Amino acid sequence: QITLKESGPTLVKPTQTLTLTCTFSGFSLSTSGVGVAWIRQPPGKALEWLALIYRNDDKLYRPSLKSRLTITTDTSKSQVVLTMTNMDPVDTATYFCARRPTAGSHPDYWGQGTLVTVSS
Amino acid sequence: EIVMTQSPATLSVSPGERATLSCRASQSVSSNLAWYQQKPGQAPRLLIYGASTRATGIPARFSGSGSGTEFTLTISRLQSEDFAVYYCQQYTEWWTFGQGTKVEIK
């Protein structure tokens, strides 16, 4: 059974760094083509892909946010961590992690999401 | 960035009727197009990938078509559980999503 679950703070202050963890089970990032991505959704708005990690250490970032994002993995714990620096109120959103099952494909399994509010 | 544009923004449909949702890509994405259903407070649920292949467990009343830049999701006979927001997503060049179509009860 494939599951993913996000964890992290629900409230961060402007200019702070956000660290989110995705803990997954039922698959391995060591499998060729498999990846874990982060996607966010501001309240009432559309989905926005942020970052992807695959082959344990290959990474892709949304170009407009690349300077603020870092995605890493801890394979021993089956976790993927996303850090986003210099948080702003516009970054308030539900943050999801999701699995990419094969190279060049779509996300199939998603976590439940975690709402992060940026406010002083 | 490949921009995905969905229409209409809101679709009012009676239960049992057909719903047709459109998605247009700003450049060709071949058949690298997925559709998701999202209900309030929930994660998106994969319905269709490869433009026309239903995901595991998705009822046959959901069907997808199209290629290149024009895509359609059809729900043949709407049931109460189908009222939700639907997103299209391309995966040719990283991932971008449409802004969503809300299917509401008429």
XYZ file of N, CA and C in Angstrom:
678
model
N 0.852 -1.190 0.000
C 0.000 0.000 0.000
C 0.895 1.250 0.000
N 0.622 2.143 -0.917
C 1.421 3.362 -1.044
C 0.767 4.486 -0.262
N 1.546 5.101 0.619
C 1.054 6.254 1.366
C 2.128 7.327 1.427
N 1.676 8.566 1.530
C 2.553 9.708 1.744
C 1.882 10.612 2.773
N 2.676 11.222 3.625
C 2.122 12.112 4.632
C 3.072 13.271 4.883
N 2.513 14.480 4.833
C 3.303 15.687 5.047
C 3.281 16.073 6.518
N 4.368 16.660 6.973
C 4.419 17.179 8.337
C 5.292 18.421 8.364
N 5.012 19.290 9.326
C 5.768 20.520 9.449
C 4.953 21.563 10.194
N 5.476 22.764 10.297
C 4.773 23.808 11.045
C 3.522 24.270 10.326
N 2.545 24.697 11.111
C 1.330 25.234 10.516
C 1.405 26.753 10.370
N 2.324 27.360 11.107
C 2.458 28.811 11.088
C 3.933 29.193 11.048
N 4.286 30.040 10.112
C 5.641 30.583 10.057
C 5.551 32.093 9.889
N 6.591 32.772 10.329
C 6.611 34.228 10.216
C 7.265 34.651 8.901
N 6.898 35.803 8.402
C 7.568 36.321 7.197
C 9.076 36.373 7.397
N 9.795 36.051 6.347
C 11.256 35.977 6.232
C 11.822 34.680 6.806
N 11.041 33.912 7.547
C 11.550 32.661 8.092
C 11.681 31.600 6.998
N 12.365 30.504 7.352
C 12.517 29.360 6.453
C 11.537 28.262 6.854
N 10.841 27.743 5.863
C 9.893 26.649 6.074
C 10.580 25.319 5.777
N 10.392 24.359 6.668
C 10.884 23.001 6.434
C 9.726 22.025 6.555
N 9.450 21.314 5.466
C 8.384 20.328 5.428
C 8.979 18.955 5.156
N 8.381 17.943 5.781
C 8.827 16.566 5.593
C 7.706 15.726 5.014
N 8.036 14.937 4.020
C 7.116 13.965 3.433
C 7.630 12.571 3.800
N 6.844 11.849 4.569
C 7.197 10.478 4.948
C 6.355 9.537 4.115
N 7.014 8.637 3.389
C 6.291 7.775 2.467
C 6.572 6.302 2.748
N 5.681 5.468 2.227
C 5.854 4.023 2.347
C 5.246 3.339 1.152
N 5.667 2.114 0.907
C 5.116 1.325 -0.191
C 5.875 1.453 -1.495
N 6.906 2.259 -1.532
C 7.757 2.360 -2.722
C 9.126 2.872 -2.293
N 10.061 2.829 -3.244
C 11.428 3.258 -2.951
C 11.898 4.279 -3.975
N 12.566 5.287 -3.490
C 13.155 6.280 -4.385
C 14.365 5.724 -5.124
N 14.814 4.568 -4.729
C 15.929 3.928 -5.426
C 15.480 3.265 -6.720
N 14.180 3.066 -6.876
C 13.654 2.457 -8.097
C 13.775 3.443 -9.253
N 14.266 2.953 -10.374
C 14.489 3.820 -11.524
C 13.219 4.568 -11.926
N 13.321 5.882 -12.066
C 12.207 6.695 -12.539
C 11.279 7.202 -11.464
N 11.274 6.572 -10.310
C 10.357 6.981 -9.239
C 10.838 8.288 -8.612
N 9.900 9.187 -8.372
C 10.249 10.457 -7.749
C 9.194 10.878 -6.745
N 9.559 11.853 -5.928
C 8.622 12.492 -5.002
C 8.667 13.996 -5.254
N 7.495 14.576 -5.391
C 7.377 15.992 -5.707
C 6.638 16.728 -4.600
N 6.836 18.028 -4.567
C 6.055 18.934 -3.720
C 5.227 19.838 -4.620
N 3.981 19.992 -4.226
C 3.022 20.804 -4.959
C 2.260 21.611 -3.918
N 1.949 22.862 -4.205
C 1.197 23.649 -3.243
C -0.072 24.220 -3.867
N -0.984 24.634 -2.982
C -2.270 25.169 -3.431
C -2.703 26.273 -2.470
N -2.569 27.525 -2.875
C -3.080 28.623 -2.038
C -4.583 28.461 -1.854
N -5.123 28.976 -0.753
C -6.565 28.813 -0.505
C -7.411 29.287 -1.678
N -8.265 28.406 -2.167
C -9.178 28.740 -3.249
C -8.529 28.882 -4.611
N -7.261 28.512 -4.714
C -6.553 28.689 -5.993
C -6.082 27.348 -6.553
N -5.360 27.440 -7.661
C -4.958 26.235 -8.376
C -3.679 25.627 -7.791
N -3.361 24.464 -8.294
C -2.181 23.724 -7.871
C -0.936 24.251 -8.576
N 0.189 24.220 -7.852
C 1.451 24.746 -8.393
C 2.576 23.791 -8.000
N 3.221 23.185 -9.016
C 4.350 22.291 -8.748
C 5.560 23.101 -8.284
N 6.269 22.580 -7.267
C 7.418 23.274 -6.703
C 8.746 22.574 -7.006
N 8.827 21.282 -6.721
C 10.109 20.594 -6.828
C 9.897 19.096 -6.945
N 10.915 18.428 -7.490
C 10.873 16.969 -7.668
C 12.249 16.405 -7.380
N 12.314 15.276 -6.693
C 13.557 14.564 -6.486
C 13.375 13.144 -6.974
N 14.386 12.598 -7.663
C 14.303 11.249 -8.183
C 15.697 10.670 -8.278
N 15.758 9.383 -8.543
C 17.036 8.666 -8.554
C 17.858 9.020 -7.323
N 17.176 9.177 -6.242
C 17.765 9.492 -4.936
C 18.374 10.868 -4.816
N 18.864 11.428 -5.900
C 19.506 12.731 -5.718
C 19.394 13.678 -6.904
N 18.686 13.278 -7.966
C 18.462 14.216 -9.060
C 17.287 15.099 -8.690
N 17.379 16.389 -9.029
C 16.386 17.345 -8.556
C 15.956 18.288 -9.671
N 14.699 18.669 -9.619
C 14.152 19.685 -10.511
C 13.404 20.682 -9.652
N 13.488 21.962 -10.038
C 12.795 23.010 -9.291
C 11.992 23.888 -10.241
N 10.889 24.421 -9.712
C 10.139 25.426 -10.458
C 11.080 26.602 -10.679
N 11.290 26.993 -11.926
C 12.293 28.047 -12.204
C 12.089 29.328 -11.398
N 10.836 29.761 -11.263
C 10.584 31.046 -10.599
C 10.868 31.003 -9.103
N 10.970 29.803 -8.529
C 11.204 29.665 -7.086
C 12.518 28.962 -6.772
N 13.292 28.666 -7.784
C 14.489 27.840 -7.615
C 15.439 28.384 -6.557
N 15.585 29.695 -6.495
C 16.543 30.284 -5.550
C 16.117 30.110 -4.096
N 14.859 29.771 -3.862
C 14.348 29.679 -2.496
C 14.128 28.234 -2.043
N 14.208 27.290 -2.956
C 13.835 25.903 -2.661
C 15.040 24.982 -2.588
N 14.944 24.023 -1.658
C 15.887 22.910 -1.616
C 15.100 21.646 -1.294
N 15.301 20.609 -2.100
C 14.654 19.320 -1.848
C 15.742 18.286 -1.608
N 15.556 17.498 -0.557
C 16.525 16.468 -0.218
C 15.780 15.207 0.199
N 16.536 14.112 0.279
C 15.926 12.865 0.690
C 16.768 12.156 1.737
N 16.086 11.478 2.629
C 16.720 10.598 3.604
C 16.163 9.209 3.329
N 16.885 8.449 2.506
C 16.353 7.159 2.062
C 16.183 6.175 3.204
N 17.015 6.306 4.232
C 16.905 5.372 5.351
C 15.598 5.558 6.096
N 15.067 6.770 6.043
C 13.812 7.045 6.734
C 12.635 7.135 5.771
N 12.861 6.935 4.495
C 11.814 7.102 3.473
C 11.156 8.470 3.628
N 11.995 9.489 3.625
C 11.495 10.841 3.768
C 12.089 11.762 2.704
N 11.285 12.741 2.317
C 11.738 13.802 1.432
C 11.466 15.129 2.137
N 12.466 15.972 2.167
C 12.356 17.241 2.881
C 12.420 18.398 1.898
N 11.527 19.351 2.074
C 11.526 20.576 1.272
C 11.783 21.758 2.202
N 12.745 22.573 1.837
C 12.935 23.834 2.554
C 12.674 24.992 1.607
N 12.001 25.998 2.114
C 11.693 27.193 1.343
C 12.099 28.393 2.197
N 13.000 29.193 1.676
C 13.513 30.330 2.443
C 12.670 31.576 2.224
N 12.898 32.550 3.091
C 12.300 33.885 2.950
C 10.790 33.825 2.697
N 10.087 33.159 3.591
C 8.642 33.002 3.436
C 7.911 34.335 3.492
N 6.845 34.395 2.703
C 6.028 35.603 2.563
C 4.563 35.214 2.704
N 3.696 36.131 3.099
C 2.268 35.768 3.187
C 1.697 35.152 1.914
N 2.221 35.488 0.755
C 1.708 34.890 -0.487
C 2.052 33.412 -0.605
N 2.952 32.944 0.256
C 3.299 31.519 0.268
C 2.330 30.703 1.128
N 1.346 31.360 1.730
C 0.319 30.645 2.482
C -0.409 29.689 1.539
N -0.406 28.419 1.898
C -0.968 27.406 1.004
C -1.029 26.055 1.714
N -1.763 25.142 1.105
C -1.668 23.735 1.489
C -0.554 23.127 0.649
N 0.370 22.485 1.307
C 1.510 21.873 0.643
C 1.311 20.359 0.603
N 1.370 19.809 -0.609
C 1.197 18.369 -0.816
C 2.523 17.764 -1.287
N 2.755 16.525 -0.891
C 3.779 15.741 -1.577
C 3.069 14.642 -2.359
N 3.705 14.224 -3.432
C 3.087 13.242 -4.324
C 4.167 12.385 -4.967
N 3.796 11.172 -5.339
C 4.732 10.261 -5.996
C 4.644 10.380 -7.508
N 5.795 10.396 -8.161
C 5.849 10.210 -9.596
C 6.254 8.767 -9.829
N 5.410 7.977 -10.491
C 5.683 6.530 -10.569
C 6.771 6.135 -11.558
N 6.904 6.881 -12.638
C 7.913 6.560 -13.649
C 8.464 7.841 -14.235
N 9.588 7.748 -14.893
C 10.213 8.927 -15.487
C 9.265 9.599 -16.469
N 9.186 10.913 -16.397
C 8.383 11.677 -17.333
C 6.890 11.535 -17.171
N 6.449 11.052 -16.024
C 5.006 10.819 -15.851
C 4.389 11.798 -14.859
N 3.131 11.572 -14.595
C 2.301 12.414 -13.744
C 2.371 11.907 -12.311
N 1.927 12.718 -11.341
C 1.806 12.193 -9.975
C 0.624 11.259 -9.873
N 0.780 10.165 -9.095
C -0.354 9.271 -8.936
C -0.870 9.273 -7.502
N -0.037 9.007 -6.535
C -0.466 9.032 -5.134
C -0.046 10.348 -4.481
N -0.982 10.895 -3.698
C -0.754 12.167 -3.028
C -0.902 12.006 -1.520
N -0.198 12.855 -0.780
C -0.463 12.961 0.639
C -1.716 13.791 0.863
N -2.133 13.873 2.113
C -3.353 14.602 2.456
C -3.153 16.107 2.434
N -1.892 16.553 2.480
C -1.602 17.982 2.474
C -1.506 18.564 3.873
N -0.738 19.641 3.964
C -0.612 20.352 5.235
C -0.696 21.851 4.971
N -1.560 22.523 5.707
C -1.763 23.959 5.514
C -0.693 24.738 6.273
N -0.007 25.595 5.547
C 1.010 26.463 6.140
C 0.561 27.906 5.976
N 0.466 28.600 7.077
C 0.080 30.014 7.058
C 1.307 30.859 7.380
N 1.507 31.894 6.573
C 2.628 32.807 6.805
C 2.056 34.120 7.325
N 2.359 34.408 8.564
C 1.807 35.605 9.197
C 2.657 35.976 10.399
N 2.732 37.256 10.641
C 3.486 37.733 11.798
C 2.604 37.738 13.041
N 7.227 28.351 -19.777
C 6.270 27.564 -19.012
C 5.049 27.274 -19.877
N 4.622 26.019 -19.882
C 3.404 25.647 -20.609
C 2.209 26.045 -19.751
N 1.365 26.886 -20.308
C 0.188 27.368 -19.587
C -1.015 26.521 -19.966
N -1.727 26.056 -18.952
C -2.923 25.245 -19.146
C -4.143 26.097 -18.833
N -5.084 26.155 -19.759
C -6.278 26.969 -19.590
C -7.512 26.083 -19.637
N -8.305 26.124 -18.562
C -9.508 25.292 -18.497
C -10.760 26.143 -18.688
N -11.750 25.539 -19.298
C -13.038 26.201 -19.454
C -14.165 25.181 -19.378
N -15.343 25.612 -18.866
C -15.544 26.902 -18.206
C -14.970 26.892 -16.796
N -15.017 28.026 -16.123
C -14.561 28.074 -14.733
C -15.536 27.324 -13.829
N -16.816 27.468 -14.118
C -17.871 26.781 -13.372
C -18.847 26.174 -14.351
N -19.272 24.954 -14.058
C -20.227 24.235 -14.896
C -21.365 23.762 -14.004
N -22.569 24.212 -14.309
C -23.741 23.819 -13.531
C -24.469 22.710 -14.279
N -24.589 21.561 -13.640
C -25.149 20.386 -14.293
C -26.102 19.673 -13.331
N -27.162 19.121 -13.883
C -28.094 18.334 -13.065
C -27.596 16.903 -12.946
N -27.847 16.254 -11.820
C -27.472 14.836 -11.686
C -28.070 14.023 -12.822
N -27.269 13.110 -13.357
C -27.704 12.283 -14.466
C -27.358 12.852 -15.835
N -27.021 14.116 -15.889
C -26.653 14.732 -17.159
C -25.169 14.542 -17.451
N -24.793 14.932 -18.676
C -23.398 14.833 -19.110
C -22.683 16.146 -18.831
N -21.425 16.041 -18.424
C -20.583 17.221 -18.234
C -19.365 17.114 -19.144
N -19.077 18.205 -19.829
C -17.917 18.249 -20.723
C -17.011 19.393 -20.305
N -15.776 19.051 -19.939
C -14.803 20.029 -19.463
C -13.677 20.110 -20.480
N -13.183 21.331 -20.698
C -12.126 21.545 -21.689
C -10.840 22.025 -21.051
N -9.750 21.678 -21.702
C -8.418 22.073 -21.248
C -7.576 22.341 -22.489
N -6.919 23.480 -22.505
C -6.076 23.847 -23.638
C -4.666 24.139 -23.151
N -3.681 23.634 -23.885
C -2.279 23.893 -23.565
C -1.721 24.968 -24.484
N -0.817 25.774 -23.951
C -0.253 26.871 -24.736
C 0.708 26.375 -25.825
N 1.165 25.150 -25.714
C 1.934 24.489 -26.771
C 1.685 22.998 -26.650
N 2.056 22.262 -27.666
C 1.732 20.844 -27.678
C 2.347 20.097 -26.489
N 1.515 19.264 -25.854
C 1.993 18.396 -24.773
C 1.829 16.931 -25.178
N 1.614 16.701 -26.481
C 1.374 15.342 -26.991
C 0.193 14.740 -26.222
N 0.367 13.574 -25.630
C -0.692 12.981 -24.804
C -0.319 12.979 -23.332
N 0.620 13.825 -22.957
C 1.078 13.894 -21.571
C 0.164 14.792 -20.748
N -1.072 14.318 -20.576
C -2.111 15.115 -19.949
C -2.868 14.251 -18.960
N -3.029 14.763 -17.753
C -3.770 14.050 -16.712
C -4.918 14.924 -16.214
N -5.940 14.263 -15.692
C -7.070 14.946 -15.070
C -7.187 14.477 -13.618
N -7.509 15.423 -12.740
C -7.678 15.136 -11.323
C -9.013 15.686 -10.840
N -9.572 15.018 -9.851
C -10.763 15.475 -9.148
C -10.348 15.886 -7.744
N -10.834 17.032 -7.295
C -10.519 17.441 -5.932
C -11.782 17.914 -5.219
N -12.002 17.359 -4.050
C -13.107 17.778 -3.195
C -12.558 18.607 -2.042
N -13.392 19.440 -1.422
C -12.897 20.344 -0.364
C -12.161 19.593 0.740
N -10.989 20.107 1.069
C -10.210 19.527 2.154
C -9.502 18.241 1.818
N -9.548 17.836 0.547
C -8.916 16.576 0.144
C -7.805 16.817 -0.873
N -6.947 15.820 -0.997
C -5.929 15.848 -2.038
C -6.559 15.542 -3.394
N -5.927 15.986 -4.458
C -6.420 15.601 -5.785
C -6.384 14.086 -5.962
N -7.348 13.608 -6.728
C -7.463 12.180 -7.036
C -7.260 12.011 -8.532
N -6.320 11.161 -8.914
C -6.041 10.937 -10.331
C -7.198 10.222 -11.006
N -7.706 10.801 -12.094
C -8.786 10.192 -12.872
C -8.284 9.590 -14.181
N -7.557 10.409 -14.919
C -7.149 10.084 -16.290
C -5.671 10.446 -16.461
N -4.911 9.608 -17.170
C -3.563 9.965 -17.568
C -3.349 9.542 -19.011
N -2.287 10.042 -19.612
C -2.086 9.763 -21.033
C -3.240 10.261 -21.877
N -3.914 11.311 -21.386
C -5.051 11.974 -22.041
C -6.339 11.150 -22.042
N -6.230 9.810 -22.044
C -7.451 9.019 -22.210
C -7.491 7.713 -21.414
N -6.481 7.430 -20.627
C -6.444 6.180 -19.861
C -6.977 6.418 -18.460
N -8.018 5.664 -18.107
C -8.557 5.809 -16.746
C -7.600 5.190 -15.737
N -7.439 5.875 -14.607
C -6.627 5.336 -13.528
C -7.360 4.170 -12.858
N -6.635 3.420 -12.084
C -7.210 2.260 -11.405
C -8.396 2.658 -10.540
N -9.499 1.953 -10.724
C -10.667 2.162 -9.885
C -11.568 3.298 -10.301
N -11.233 3.986 -11.385
C -12.059 5.109 -11.838
C -13.223 4.582 -12.681
N -14.456 5.001 -12.366
C -15.616 4.483 -13.106
C -15.579 4.835 -14.593
N -16.238 4.005 -15.373
C -16.236 4.168 -16.832
C -16.980 5.415 -17.291
N -17.751 6.040 -16.413
C -18.445 7.267 -16.820
C -17.487 8.436 -17.025
N -16.241 8.287 -16.556
C -15.219 9.298 -16.796
C -14.426 8.898 -18.044
N -14.319 9.828 -18.985
C -13.511 9.548 -20.165
C -12.755 10.798 -20.584
N -11.568 10.586 -21.131
C -10.742 11.691 -21.590
C -10.397 11.524 -23.053
N -10.218 12.660 -23.723
C -9.839 12.620 -25.134
C -8.977 13.826 -25.460
N -8.375 13.750 -26.655
C -7.568 14.863 -27.135
C -6.099 14.543 -27.206
N -5.363 15.419 -27.872
C -3.906 15.327 -27.948
C -3.386 16.654 -28.465
N -2.103 16.879 -28.265
C -1.532 18.147 -28.712
C -1.846 19.278 -27.753
N -2.819 20.107 -28.122
C -3.154 21.260 -27.275
C -4.601 21.281 -26.782
N -5.442 20.418 -27.284
C -6.865 20.452 -26.919
C -7.293 19.133 -26.298
N -7.896 19.237 -25.102
C -8.265 18.039 -24.359
C -9.655 18.208 -23.766
N -10.313 17.083 -23.550
C -11.660 17.095 -22.994
C -11.796 15.985 -21.968
N -12.470 16.323 -20.863
C -12.896 15.326 -19.879
C -14.415 15.295 -19.936
N -14.949 14.106 -20.105
C -16.401 13.933 -20.149
C -16.835 13.041 -19.001
N -17.852 13.494 -18.291
C -18.489 12.662 -17.264
C -19.870 12.368 -17.806
N -20.129 11.105 -18.126
C -21.305 10.787 -18.939
C -22.611 10.983 -18.194
N -22.713 10.539 -16.986
C -23.954 10.685 -16.203
C -23.539 11.060 -14.781
N -23.655 12.347 -14.504
C -23.152 12.851 -13.231
C -23.877 12.242 -12.040
N -23.082 11.799 -11.090
C -23.634 11.315 -9.833
C -23.283 12.305 -8.732
N -23.944 12.183 -7.627
C -23.787 13.184 -6.554
C -22.337 13.334 -6.115
N -21.599 12.226 -6.144
C -20.203 12.281 -5.678
C -19.258 12.910 -6.698
N -19.772 13.245 -7.874
C -18.914 13.818 -8.922
C -18.829 15.336 -8.845
N -19.643 15.953 -8.000
C -19.601 17.410 -7.896
C -18.348 17.788 -7.108
N -17.448 18.482 -7.814
C -16.108 18.726 -7.299
C -15.398 19.695 -8.252
N -14.130 19.955 -7.976
C -13.296 20.742 -8.884
C -12.387 19.783 -9.653
N -12.241 20.038 -10.939
C -11.435 19.185 -11.799
C -10.273 19.994 -12.374
N -9.093 19.399 -12.304
C -7.883 20.047 -12.826
C -7.265 19.199 -13.928
N -6.789 19.875 -14.963
C -5.942 19.187 -15.928
C -4.488 19.529 -15.609
N -3.582 18.674 -16.027
C -2.162 18.845 -15.752
C -1.345 18.278 -16.904
N -0.361 19.042 -17.360
C 0.549 18.516 -18.377
C 1.843 18.081 -17.716
N 2.453 17.036 -18.269
C 3.731 16.566 -17.741
C 4.757 16.359 -18.854
N 4.652 17.181 -19.880
C 5.678 17.190 -20.934
C 6.895 17.974 -20.478
N 6.675 19.142 -19.915
C 7.756 20.016 -19.440
C 7.470 20.336 -17.989
N 8.215 19.750 -17.076
C 7.899 19.671 -15.639
C 6.381 19.519 -15.491
N 5.759 20.138 -14.513
C 4.318 19.963 -14.321
C 3.649 21.318 -14.198
N 2.589 21.538 -14.988
C 1.749 22.707 -14.767
C 0.291 22.286 -14.808
N -0.507 22.972 -14.014
C -1.921 22.656 -13.843
C -2.788 23.788 -14.395
N -3.989 23.413 -14.820
C -4.980 24.415 -15.146
C -5.541 25.045 -13.877
N -6.372 26.034 -14.043
C -6.913 26.753 -12.884
C -8.151 26.075 -12.311
N -8.611 25.032 -12.976
C -9.712 24.238 -12.452
C -11.072 24.595 -13.023
N -11.935 23.598 -13.083
C -13.355 23.765 -13.420
C -14.170 23.213 -12.260
N -15.026 24.047 -11.707
C -15.900 23.592 -10.629
C -17.192 23.069 -11.233
N -17.514 21.813 -10.957
C -18.766 21.219 -11.408
C -19.735 21.273 -10.238
N -20.781 22.060 -10.403
C -21.739 22.264 -9.315
C -23.130 21.786 -9.707
N -23.925 21.549 -8.690
C -25.284 21.056 -8.917
C -26.159 22.186 -9.441
N -26.858 21.887 -10.531
C -27.766 22.863 -11.125
C -29.103 22.876 -10.388
